[in-house]
Short mmCIF file of C-alpha atoms in Angstrom, two decimals:
data_model
loop_
_atom_site.label_atom_id
_atom_site.label_comp_id
_atom_site.label_asym_id
_atom_site.label_seq_id
_atom_site.Cartn_x
_atom_site.Cartn_y
_atom_site.Cartn_z
CA MET A 83 15.81 24.92 -3.08
CA LYS A 84 13.43 23.07 -0.77
CA PRO A 85 12.13 24.81 2.35
CA ILE A 86 13.68 23.67 5.60
CA LEU A 87 11.52 21.61 7.97
CA PRO A 88 8.09 22.61 6.61
CA ILE A 89 4.77 21.44 7.98
CA ILE A 90 1.09 21.03 7.43
CA THR A 91 -1.01 20.69 10.58
CA ILE A 92 -4.30 18.90 10.99
CA ILE A 93 -6.30 19.52 14.17
CA GLY A 94 -9.20 17.41 15.32
CA LEU A 95 -10.44 13.89 14.96
CA LEU A 96 -11.70 12.01 11.98
CA GLN A 97 -15.34 12.74 11.25
CA SER A 98 -17.21 9.59 10.26
CA CYS A 99 -20.73 8.31 9.77
CA THR A 100 -20.58 6.93 13.30
CA ALA A 101 -19.59 8.67 16.50
CA PRO A 102 -15.79 9.01 16.54
CA VAL A 103 -13.81 7.22 19.18
CA ASN A 104 -12.77 9.32 22.16
CA PHE A 105 -9.00 9.08 22.06
CA SER A 106 -8.46 11.70 24.75
CA SER A 107 -6.56 9.17 26.83
CA GLN A 108 -3.95 9.26 24.08
CA ALA A 109 -3.23 12.96 24.69
CA ILE A 110 0.16 12.34 26.21
CA GLY A 111 3.61 13.72 25.68
CA ASN A 112 5.09 17.16 25.73
CA PRO A 113 3.82 19.51 22.99
CA ALA A 114 7.10 21.42 23.16
CA ASN A 115 8.77 18.37 21.62
CA CYS A 116 6.43 18.28 18.63
CA PRO A 117 7.58 20.04 15.43
CA ARG A 118 5.74 23.24 14.59
CA GLN A 119 6.70 24.61 11.16
CA THR A 120 4.34 26.36 8.77
CA GLU A 121 5.55 26.03 5.17
CA PRO A 122 4.40 23.07 3.05
CA ILE A 123 6.90 20.84 1.21
CA PRO A 124 6.68 20.81 -2.59
CA ILE A 125 6.40 17.32 -4.02
CA ALA A 126 9.28 16.28 -6.26
CA SER A 127 8.83 17.00 -9.94
CA PRO A 128 8.72 14.05 -12.37
CA GLN A 129 11.90 15.39 -13.93
CA ASN A 130 13.76 15.04 -10.61
CA GLN A 131 12.03 12.04 -9.07
CA GLY A 132 10.87 9.84 -11.93
CA ARG A 133 7.47 9.67 -13.54
CA TYR A 134 5.51 8.20 -10.66
CA GLN A 135 7.82 8.21 -7.62
CA GLN A 136 6.50 11.62 -6.66
CA PHE A 137 3.35 9.81 -5.49
CA ASP A 138 5.15 6.96 -3.74
CA TYR A 139 3.92 7.47 -0.21
CA HIS A 140 4.45 3.88 0.96
CA ILE A 141 5.57 3.76 4.59
CA ARG A 142 9.09 2.32 4.97
CA ASP A 143 9.30 2.53 8.76
CA ILE A 144 7.51 3.74 11.89
CA ILE A 145 9.57 5.40 14.64
CA THR A 146 8.08 6.28 18.03
CA ASP A 147 9.05 8.18 21.15
CA ALA A 148 7.16 9.58 24.12
CA ASP A 149 5.90 12.58 22.14
CA THR A 150 5.56 11.59 18.51
CA ILE A 151 4.94 8.78 16.02
CA THR A 152 6.83 9.23 12.75
CA PHE A 153 5.81 7.48 9.56
CA GLN A 154 8.75 7.49 7.17
CA THR A 155 8.31 7.50 3.40
CA GLN A 156 11.12 7.81 0.92
CA GLN A 157 10.52 11.57 0.65
CA TYR A 158 8.89 12.63 3.92
CA ASP A 159 8.81 12.15 7.68
CA ILE A 160 5.13 12.37 8.58
CA VAL A 161 4.96 13.17 12.29
CA PHE A 162 1.97 12.67 14.58
CA CYS A 163 2.02 14.63 17.84
CA ARG A 164 0.54 12.55 20.64
CA PHE A 165 -0.37 15.56 22.79
CA ASP A 166 -2.77 17.39 20.47
CA ARG A 167 -3.17 14.84 17.62
CA THR A 168 -1.77 17.13 14.95
CA TRP A 169 0.33 16.20 11.93
CA THR A 170 3.57 17.67 10.64
CA VAL A 171 5.27 16.88 7.35
CA GLU A 172 9.04 17.22 7.33
CA PRO A 173 11.76 16.39 4.79
CA GLY A 174 12.51 12.68 4.82
CA THR A 175 15.44 11.45 6.88
CA LEU A 176 15.66 7.97 5.36
CA VAL A 177 18.70 7.36 3.23
CA SER A 178 17.38 7.31 -0.33
CA GLU A 179 16.96 3.92 -1.92
CA ALA A 180 19.13 5.06 -4.80
CA GLU A 181 21.96 5.86 -2.39
CA THR A 182 21.67 2.51 -0.66
CA ALA A 183 21.58 0.54 -3.90
CA GLU A 184 24.39 -1.97 -3.69
CA ASN A 185 27.10 -2.20 -6.29
CA PRO A 186 26.79 -5.24 -8.58
CA GLU A 187 29.53 -7.14 -6.78
CA GLN A 188 27.95 -6.64 -3.35
CA PHE A 189 24.52 -7.48 -4.69
CA GLN A 190 25.78 -10.72 -6.21
CA GLU A 191 27.63 -11.60 -3.01
CA ASN A 192 24.50 -11.10 -0.92
CA LEU A 193 22.56 -13.36 -3.27
CA GLN A 194 25.23 -16.02 -3.02
CA ASN A 195 25.60 -15.73 0.75
CA PRO A 196 22.78 -13.71 2.36
CA PRO A 197 24.02 -11.93 5.52
CA TYR A 198 22.62 -12.83 8.93
CA GLN A 199 20.50 -10.33 10.84
CA THR A 200 20.26 -10.08 14.63
CA ILE A 201 17.44 -9.80 17.17
CA ASP A 202 17.78 -9.66 20.97
CA LEU A 203 15.63 -11.46 23.52
CA ASN A 204 16.19 -11.28 27.29
CA GLY A 205 19.69 -9.88 26.84
CA GLN A 206 20.81 -12.52 24.34
CA SER A 207 21.34 -12.22 20.58
CA TYR A 208 19.96 -14.53 17.93
CA GLN A 209 21.10 -14.50 14.31
CA TYR A 210 18.80 -15.44 11.46
CA ARG A 211 18.39 -15.45 7.72
CA VAL A 212 16.35 -17.14 4.99
CA ILE A 213 17.94 -18.74 1.90
CA LEU A 214 17.26 -20.74 -1.25
CA GLU A 215 18.63 -24.25 -1.61
CA PRO A 216 20.37 -25.15 -3.73
CA ASN A 217 21.64 -21.62 -4.26
CA PRO A 218 20.98 -20.64 -7.91
CA PHE A 219 23.39 -17.71 -7.71
CA GLY A 220 26.55 -19.57 -6.75
CA ASN A 221 27.65 -20.72 -10.17
CA GLU A 222 26.81 -18.66 -13.23
CA ALA A 223 28.03 -21.40 -15.55
CA GLN A 224 25.47 -23.86 -14.18
CA GLN A 225 21.76 -23.15 -14.03
CA ILE A 226 20.35 -24.61 -10.80
CA GLU A 227 16.67 -24.75 -9.93
CA PRO A 228 16.22 -24.07 -6.18
CA GLU A 229 14.03 -26.65 -4.49
CA THR A 230 13.59 -25.38 -0.92
CA VAL A 231 13.38 -22.20 1.14
CA VAL A 232 15.28 -22.66 4.40
CA PHE A 233 15.20 -20.59 7.61
CA GLU A 234 18.51 -20.56 9.48
CA LEU A 235 18.78 -19.60 13.16
CA ILE A 236 21.93 -19.31 15.29
CA PRO A 237 20.99 -19.21 19.01
CA PRO A 238 23.32 -17.68 21.62
CA ASN A 239 26.51 -19.62 22.32
CA SER A 240 26.12 -21.56 19.06
CA GLU A 241 28.33 -21.43 16.01
CA GLU A 242 26.40 -23.64 13.60
CA PRO A 243 22.93 -22.62 12.43
CA GLN A 244 19.80 -24.61 12.95
CA ARG A 245 18.23 -25.27 9.54
CA HIS A 246 14.45 -25.37 9.15
CA PRO A 247 12.82 -25.95 5.73
CA LEU A 248 9.87 -23.59 5.24
CA TYR A 249 8.44 -24.72 1.90
CA THR A 250 9.46 -26.42 -1.32
CA LEU A 251 9.08 -25.81 -5.04
CA ASP A 252 6.57 -28.63 -5.21
CA GLN A 253 4.44 -26.95 -2.54
CA VAL A 254 4.47 -23.64 -4.42
CA ARG A 255 3.35 -25.35 -7.60
CA GLU A 256 0.73 -27.42 -5.80
CA ALA A 257 -0.68 -24.24 -4.24
CA GLU A 258 -0.77 -22.71 -7.75
CA VAL A 259 0.90 -19.51 -6.62
CA GLY A 260 4.00 -19.81 -8.84
CA PHE A 261 6.19 -22.00 -11.01
CA SER A 262 9.61 -21.20 -9.52
CA LEU A 263 10.86 -20.20 -6.07
CA GLY A 264 11.33 -16.46 -5.72
CA VAL A 265 14.09 -14.94 -3.62
CA PRO A 266 12.80 -14.93 -0.01
CA ARG A 267 13.32 -12.18 2.56
CA ILE A 268 12.55 -11.52 6.22
CA THR A 269 10.03 -8.66 6.44
CA SER A 270 9.72 -8.41 10.23
CA ALA A 271 11.27 -9.81 13.41
CA LEU A 272 9.77 -9.38 16.87
CA SER A 273 9.73 -10.76 20.40
CA TYR A 274 6.50 -11.68 22.17
CA ALA A 275 5.92 -13.56 25.44
CA ASP A 276 9.56 -14.72 25.65
CA ARG A 277 9.42 -16.05 22.11
CA LEU A 278 10.73 -14.84 18.77
CA PHE A 279 8.70 -14.48 15.59
CA TRP A 280 9.52 -13.65 11.98
CA SER A 281 7.55 -13.12 8.79
CA VAL A 282 8.87 -14.26 5.42
CA ALA A 283 7.86 -12.95 2.00
CA SER A 284 9.01 -13.92 -1.47
CA GLU A 285 9.81 -12.22 -4.72
CA GLN A 286 6.83 -12.33 -7.10
CA GLY A 287 6.60 -11.93 -10.87
CA GLU A 288 7.38 -13.86 -14.06
CA GLY A 289 6.34 -17.10 -12.38
CA PHE A 290 8.45 -16.61 -9.25
CA SER A 291 6.69 -16.77 -5.91
CA GLY A 292 6.63 -18.35 -2.48
CA ILE A 293 4.30 -19.13 0.40
CA ALA A 294 3.53 -16.47 3.01
CA THR A 295 5.12 -17.73 6.21
CA MET A 296 5.42 -16.87 9.88
CA VAL A 297 8.08 -18.55 12.01
CA GLY A 298 7.97 -18.85 15.79
CA TYR A 299 10.79 -19.92 18.11
CA ASN A 300 10.57 -20.96 21.76
CA PRO A 301 14.07 -20.68 23.29
CA ASP A 302 13.12 -22.67 26.39
CA MET A 303 12.07 -25.66 24.29
CA ASN A 304 14.46 -24.93 21.41
CA GLU A 305 11.44 -25.44 19.20
CA VAL A 306 10.54 -23.84 15.87
CA VAL A 307 6.99 -23.69 14.52
CA VAL A 308 6.18 -22.79 10.90
CA ILE A 309 2.83 -21.05 10.37
CA GLN A 310 1.37 -20.91 6.84
CA PRO A 311 -2.38 -20.20 6.74
CA ASP A 312 -3.81 -21.43 3.45
CA GLU A 313 -5.90 -18.29 2.94
CA ILE A 314 -2.84 -16.02 2.60
CA GLN A 315 -0.35 -18.40 1.00
CA GLY A 316 -0.01 -16.35 -2.21
CA GLN A 317 0.43 -13.02 -0.38
CA GLN A 318 3.53 -11.04 0.55
CA ILE A 319 3.60 -10.18 4.26
CA THR A 320 4.77 -6.58 4.59
CA ASP A 321 4.80 -6.37 8.40
CA PHE A 322 3.75 -8.37 11.45
CA VAL A 323 2.81 -7.58 15.07
CA ILE A 324 1.15 -9.66 17.80
CA ALA A 325 -1.58 -8.26 20.07
CA GLY A 326 -3.35 -9.69 23.09
CA ASP A 327 -2.15 -12.07 25.76
CA PRO A 328 -0.33 -15.36 25.06
CA SER A 329 -3.46 -17.42 25.75
CA ASN A 330 -5.43 -15.59 23.06
CA PRO A 331 -3.09 -13.75 20.68
CA VAL A 332 -4.00 -11.98 17.45
CA PHE A 333 -1.39 -11.86 14.70
CA TRP A 334 -1.83 -8.67 12.67
CA LEU A 335 -0.32 -8.78 9.19
CA GLY A 336 0.07 -6.27 6.39
CA THR A 337 -0.24 -7.92 2.98
CA GLN A 338 0.24 -7.07 -0.65
CA MET A 339 1.19 -8.67 -3.94
CA SER A 340 3.58 -7.67 -6.72
CA GLY A 341 4.46 -8.60 -10.29
CA GLU A 342 6.74 -7.76 -13.16
CA GLY A 343 6.84 -3.96 -13.44
CA ASN A 344 4.45 -3.62 -10.51
CA PRO A 345 6.21 -3.55 -7.12
CA TYR A 346 2.96 -2.74 -5.32
CA LEU A 347 -0.35 -4.49 -5.98
CA PRO A 348 -3.23 -4.68 -3.49
CA GLY A 349 -3.65 -7.98 -1.68
CA MET A 350 -5.69 -9.03 1.32
CA GLY A 351 -5.04 -5.75 3.13
CA LEU A 352 -4.83 -5.84 6.92
CA VAL A 353 -5.14 -9.46 8.06
CA ALA A 354 -6.00 -10.74 11.53
CA TYR A 355 -4.85 -14.30 12.17
CA ARG A 356 -6.26 -15.79 15.36
CA PRO A 357 -4.51 -19.07 16.23
CA SER A 358 -6.54 -21.91 17.66
CA PRO A 359 -4.92 -22.91 20.97
CA PRO A 360 -2.81 -24.69 21.84
CA SER A 361 -1.28 -24.79 18.35
CA LEU A 362 -0.21 -21.71 16.42
CA LYS A 363 -0.34 -23.59 13.11
CA SER A 364 -4.12 -23.44 12.67
CA GLY A 365 -6.57 -20.63 13.18
CA THR A 366 -8.97 -18.20 11.54
CA ILE A 367 -8.25 -15.42 9.05
CA THR A 368 -10.10 -12.12 8.74
CA SER A 369 -9.18 -9.67 5.99
CA TYR A 370 -9.80 -5.91 6.26
CA THR A 371 -9.61 -4.16 2.89
CA VAL A 372 -10.82 -0.90 1.35
CA HIS A 373 -13.85 -2.88 0.15
CA ASN A 374 -15.11 -4.03 3.56
CA SER A 375 -13.63 -1.72 6.22
CA PRO A 376 -12.72 1.94 6.90
CA ILE A 377 -9.01 1.32 6.20
CA ILE A 378 -7.59 4.26 4.25
CA GLY A 379 -5.19 2.40 1.94
CA ALA A 380 -5.16 -0.84 -0.03
CA ILE A 381 -1.63 -1.83 1.05
CA PRO A 382 -0.70 -1.77 4.76
CA ASP A 383 3.07 -1.24 4.65
CA GLN A 384 3.98 -0.90 8.31
CA LEU A 385 2.21 -1.64 11.60
CA HIS A 386 2.77 -0.33 15.12
CA LEU A 387 1.04 -1.70 18.20
CA GLN A 388 0.45 0.56 21.20
CA GLY A 389 -1.67 -1.17 23.83
CA ASP A 390 -5.17 -1.50 22.48
CA ARG A 391 -4.40 0.74 19.47
CA LEU A 392 -3.01 -0.53 16.20
CA TRP A 393 -1.41 2.02 13.88
CA VAL A 394 -1.58 1.07 10.20
CA GLY A 395 0.61 2.97 7.74
CA THR A 396 -0.39 2.59 4.08
CA GLY A 397 0.59 4.14 0.78
CA ASN A 398 -2.53 6.30 0.92
CA GLY A 399 -2.65 7.39 4.56
CA VAL A 400 -2.62 6.28 8.19
CA CYS A 401 -5.23 4.69 10.46
CA GLN A 402 -5.40 4.19 14.20
CA VAL A 403 -7.81 1.46 15.26
CA ARG A 404 -8.86 -0.08 18.54
CA TRP A 405 -8.00 -3.57 17.39
CA GLN A 406 -10.26 -5.35 19.87
CA GLY A 407 -13.25 -3.61 18.26
CA VAL A 408 -11.92 -3.59 14.72
CA ASN A 409 -15.28 -4.56 13.20
CA ASN A 410 -16.90 -1.36 14.49
CA PRO A 411 -16.27 1.55 12.08
CA GLY A 412 -16.42 3.89 15.06
CA ASN A 413 -13.19 2.39 16.37
CA TRP A 414 -11.24 3.62 13.36
CA SER A 415 -9.62 7.05 13.01
CA CYS A 416 -7.92 7.67 9.68
CA TRP A 417 -6.08 10.39 7.82
CA ARG A 418 -5.44 10.57 4.08
CA PHE A 419 -2.32 11.65 2.19
CA ALA A 420 -2.93 14.32 -0.42
CA ALA A 421 -1.10 16.59 -2.83
CA MET A 422 -2.47 20.13 -3.03
CA ALA A 423 -1.59 23.16 -5.14
CA LYS A 424 -2.44 26.84 -5.19
CA LEU A 425 -4.41 27.88 -8.27
CA PRO A 426 -2.88 30.52 -10.57
CA SER A 427 -4.58 33.89 -10.14
CA GLN A 428 -5.60 33.88 -13.81
CA GLY A 429 -7.34 30.52 -13.45
CA LEU A 430 -6.38 27.04 -14.58
CA PRO A 431 -7.49 25.54 -17.93
CA ILE A 432 -8.67 21.96 -17.45
CA TYR A 433 -8.89 19.21 -20.06
CA ARG A 434 -11.41 16.35 -19.95
CA ARG A 435 -8.87 13.78 -21.21
CA LEU A 436 -5.12 13.41 -20.80
CA LEU A 437 -4.28 14.10 -24.46
CA ALA A 438 -7.11 16.52 -25.26
CA GLU A 439 -6.00 19.55 -27.27
CA THR A 440 -8.67 22.04 -26.16
CA PRO A 441 -9.54 22.91 -22.55
CA ALA A 442 -13.09 22.07 -21.51
CA ALA A 443 -13.32 24.46 -18.54
CA THR A 444 -11.31 26.76 -16.27
CA LEU A 445 -10.79 26.46 -12.53
CA ASP A 446 -11.33 29.94 -11.12
CA PRO A 447 -9.70 30.69 -7.74
CA ASP A 448 -12.35 33.36 -7.08
CA GLN A 449 -15.21 30.89 -7.34
CA GLY A 450 -14.16 27.47 -6.06
CA GLY A 451 -11.38 28.26 -3.63
CA ASP A 452 -7.74 29.04 -4.26
CA THR A 453 -6.38 25.47 -4.02
CA VAL A 454 -6.90 22.26 -5.97
CA GLU A 455 -6.11 18.64 -5.08
CA VAL A 456 -3.59 16.96 -7.37
CA LEU A 457 -4.33 13.28 -7.93
CA TRP A 458 -1.64 11.98 -10.31
CA TRP A 459 0.73 12.84 -13.14
CA SER A 460 1.09 11.29 -16.58
CA PRO A 461 3.43 12.00 -19.51
CA LEU A 462 2.04 13.28 -22.77
CA ASP A 463 4.55 11.19 -24.69
CA TYR A 464 7.54 8.95 -24.01
CA GLN A 465 10.17 11.14 -25.65
CA SER A 466 9.94 14.36 -23.65
CA GLN A 467 9.32 15.14 -20.00
CA GLU A 468 6.12 17.03 -20.77
CA GLY A 469 3.10 15.92 -18.82
CA ARG A 470 -0.15 16.83 -17.12
CA TYR A 471 -1.47 16.55 -13.60
CA GLU A 472 -4.82 14.99 -12.92
CA VAL A 473 -6.71 17.24 -10.48
CA ARG A 474 -9.97 16.99 -8.59
CA TYR A 475 -12.82 18.72 -10.44
CA GLU A 476 -16.13 18.77 -8.57
CA ASP A 477 -18.23 19.81 -11.59
CA GLY A 478 -17.12 16.61 -13.28
CA PHE A 479 -17.40 15.25 -16.80
CA THR A 480 -19.52 12.48 -18.30
CA VAL A 481 -18.28 9.63 -20.48
CA SER A 482 -19.98 6.69 -22.19
CA LEU A 483 -17.92 3.58 -22.91
CA ASP A 484 -18.55 0.46 -24.99
CA GLN A 485 -17.38 -1.63 -22.05
CA GLY A 486 -19.80 -3.28 -19.67
CA VAL A 487 -19.95 -5.32 -16.49
CA SER A 488 -19.44 -9.05 -16.06
CA SER A 489 -18.76 -11.62 -13.38
CA TRP A 490 -15.14 -12.47 -12.72
CA SER A 491 -15.76 -16.01 -13.94
CA GLU A 492 -17.09 -14.65 -17.25
CA ARG A 493 -13.93 -12.60 -17.54
CA TYR A 494 -11.32 -15.15 -16.43
CA GLY A 495 -12.98 -18.57 -16.49
CA SER A 496 -15.56 -20.54 -14.58
CA ALA A 497 -13.25 -21.36 -11.67
CA TRP A 498 -12.42 -17.73 -10.93
CA GLN A 499 -14.02 -16.13 -7.88
CA PRO A 500 -13.46 -12.52 -6.75
CA ARG A 501 -10.60 -12.21 -4.27
CA PRO A 502 -11.01 -10.28 -1.00
CA TRP A 503 -9.22 -7.33 -2.60
CA GLN A 504 -11.51 -7.22 -5.64
CA PRO A 505 -15.03 -5.81 -6.12
CA PRO A 506 -17.91 -8.27 -6.62
CA LEU A 507 -18.02 -7.68 -10.40
CA TYR A 508 -15.54 -6.85 -13.13
CA TRP A 509 -16.02 -3.45 -14.78
CA VAL A 510 -13.93 -0.52 -16.03
CA GLY A 511 -13.65 0.85 -12.50
CA HIS A 512 -12.58 -2.42 -10.84
CA GLU A 513 -9.46 -0.75 -9.41
CA TRP A 514 -11.64 1.78 -7.56
CA HIS A 515 -13.59 0.98 -4.38
CA TRP A 516 -16.98 2.12 -3.08
CA HIS A 517 -16.81 4.91 -0.51
CA GLY A 518 -20.50 5.24 0.33
CA ASP A 519 -21.30 7.90 -2.27
CA ARG A 520 -18.75 7.45 -5.08
CA PHE A 521 -16.09 5.05 -6.22
CA VAL A 522 -12.63 6.28 -5.17
CA ARG A 523 -9.05 5.17 -5.86
CA GLY A 524 -6.17 5.67 -3.45
CA PHE A 525 -2.54 6.25 -4.38
CA ASP A 526 -1.70 2.65 -3.49
CA GLN A 527 -4.45 1.25 -5.71
CA VAL A 528 -2.67 2.54 -8.81
CA ALA A 529 -0.55 -0.15 -10.48
CA LEU A 530 2.60 1.49 -11.86
CA ASN A 531 2.78 -0.90 -14.82
CA PHE A 532 6.35 0.08 -15.71
CA PHE A 533 6.55 -2.37 -18.63
CA GLY A 534 3.06 -1.87 -20.03
CA GLY A 535 2.66 1.80 -20.78
CA GLY A 536 2.33 3.16 -17.28
CA SER A 537 -0.64 3.46 -14.96
CA LEU A 538 -4.09 3.05 -16.48
CA GLY A 539 -7.54 4.34 -15.67
CA ILE A 540 -10.85 5.04 -17.39
CA VAL A 541 -10.28 5.02 -21.14
CA SER A 542 -12.28 4.08 -24.24
CA ASP A 543 -11.23 1.19 -26.46
CA GLN A 544 -10.05 3.50 -29.25
CA ASP A 545 -7.87 5.54 -26.87
CA GLN A 546 -5.79 2.70 -25.40
CA TRP A 547 -1.99 2.72 -25.09
CA THR A 548 -0.27 2.41 -28.48
CA GLY A 549 3.39 2.06 -27.46
CA GLU A 550 4.20 5.57 -28.67
CA LYS A 551 1.84 7.56 -26.47
CA PRO A 552 0.09 6.81 -23.19
CA ALA A 553 -3.58 5.96 -23.16
CA ASN A 554 -5.81 9.00 -23.62
CA MET A 555 -7.40 8.57 -20.20
CA ASN A 556 -10.50 10.29 -18.92
CA ALA A 557 -9.56 9.61 -15.29
CA LEU A 558 -6.89 7.75 -13.39
CA ARG A 559 -7.72 8.56 -9.76
CA GLY A 560 -10.75 10.81 -10.06
CA ASP A 561 -13.91 9.78 -8.20
CA LEU A 562 -16.50 7.89 -10.25
CA GLU A 563 -20.31 8.00 -10.18
CA VAL A 564 -22.07 5.27 -12.15
CA LEU A 565 -25.00 6.54 -14.19
CA GLU A 566 -25.66 3.38 -16.21
CA LEU A 567 -24.03 -0.03 -16.22
CA THR A 568 -25.04 -2.89 -18.52
CA LYS A 569 -23.41 -5.98 -19.96
CA THR A 570 -22.09 -3.95 -22.89
CA THR A 571 -21.93 -0.28 -21.87
CA THR A 572 -20.90 2.02 -19.05
CA LYS A 573 -21.93 5.61 -18.48
CA LEU A 574 -20.42 7.52 -15.62
CA ASN A 575 -19.46 10.88 -14.23
CA TYR A 576 -15.81 11.32 -13.31
CA TYR A 577 -14.78 14.14 -11.01
CA SER A 578 -11.33 15.03 -12.28
CA GLY A 579 -9.58 16.65 -15.23
CA TRP A 580 -6.07 17.23 -16.58
CA VAL A 581 -3.96 20.40 -16.39
CA GLU A 582 -0.53 21.41 -17.67
CA ASP A 583 2.01 20.46 -15.03
CA GLU A 584 4.09 23.63 -15.32
CA LEU A 585 1.13 25.66 -14.05
CA LEU A 586 1.08 24.03 -10.60
CA ASN A 587 3.51 23.56 -7.71
CA PRO A 588 1.96 20.76 -5.65
CA TYR A 589 2.85 20.13 -2.03
CA PHE A 590 2.30 17.13 0.23
CA THR A 591 -0.13 17.21 3.13
CA VAL A 592 -2.28 15.07 5.43
CA VAL A 593 -6.05 15.54 5.63
CA PRO A 594 -8.80 13.93 7.74
CA HIS A 595 -10.48 10.99 6.04
CA ASN A 596 -14.16 11.90 6.01
CA ARG A 597 -16.75 9.23 5.26
CA PRO A 598 -20.28 10.18 4.16
CA PHE A 599 -22.79 10.57 7.00
CA ASN A 600 -25.44 8.61 5.10
CA PRO A 601 -23.56 6.07 3.00
CA ARG A 602 -25.44 4.32 0.21
CA PRO A 603 -25.10 0.62 -0.63
CA ASN A 604 -22.54 -0.32 -3.24
CA PRO A 605 -24.51 -0.56 -6.53
CA LEU A 606 -22.30 -3.46 -7.61
CA ASP A 607 -23.49 -5.59 -4.69
CA GLU A 608 -27.09 -5.55 -5.86
CA MET A 609 -26.04 -6.31 -9.43
CA ALA A 610 -23.91 -9.24 -8.22
CA ARG A 611 -26.90 -10.70 -6.35
CA SER A 612 -29.23 -10.42 -9.33
#
């Protein structure tokens, strides 16, 4: 039985390589209204939650009041107390996605006739939805290729919707982001300066896609503007807020991508779109990712604007940033999600690879502390529920691989250039990012790869996935230190190992995100320049 209303508390500000921002002006609210429990919450076991859902910490919603800011995941309510800047983890209050899954009839009906949603502005209600035309789900006997994505808006005192085409199949193909129109959805709706705004994302995978779109509506002029910056056209907008005054607004967007078997893939991260007045349809784009900024996670799921502070909830943690000084690392304060576990008193045997038969070392609670950080879980086979946890191991292991480094164009063709969410070169650790002293990988940088053998990490060619057993990985989320990197070989230290899952009872917590005081340059940058 799970404990009732447990907590883990973090006190103090983020320590970084620059002087931390003084957020004392944010010490508001009544501490008596902040939760104060003391027992941690065990993470769900893979047997109860699914193989990887136990590490699904993507933020579904952000709820605020005068005393707290709550970041809701599927499993937890992660509560920030404004008064003393402490964190509490409580059992999630969101209705589970399994419980809200629609029956097949309702699901089909919603595809055939998507329901309208409602937003209020100045005491009046506006209804809206986004649809495919022609509707491919209306007649199962006839296969119809949709040609257009249409935004429908019903203003107050109107019965018939206004219909505004957003993009066409030809535009998607011309942009080379897909071959068919994916099912579109509204990901955010907001009011700003007596106007309404929406963001639209599309299904992605198996050739389906769309064009990332923002829609603005001026009720006084009864005018709709469609905003589609070229730089983000292949992204999925996860959330959308507008900061600043109407004469100089900044549109803040969370972005990601997805694909078949991979509902979460890193995209352009946190995006700032600055329109060029007087039009909203053109402007500049700046992308803040784990590769070029202090942001804690690769996928910003939810955003919350509070004056000059922007809260960014990701699948790997939370950041608060003074958005007007976003380019200064000192204006960021971040906290990281983590799973921790108490070490058995007799010690914990640790294996250097997922499928290794003999332990390589033992974690001793009397020597290195009585807790260990749990990084991931992987099955040992696909028939049973037996598996191992990957845990942080500061002594580390060394591995040499017959896999080297190359440019992205050498890997994928001469026209390919690294995207903003990719490192400058392709190598075995390309899904990790440089943290100033090591390469690290957040929870939301791990592709779930449901149809391809599960999540992958550092593994030799002879130990790849076979279809019967998972890849015999050295590391999946463990930190990496490059010792040697050539065109044909890689030698590195990895600071993790694998342990039997029945020996640990991990719990979820929030920890300060500490950056090194004297960060070193990314070794890949120098190699890319040479």
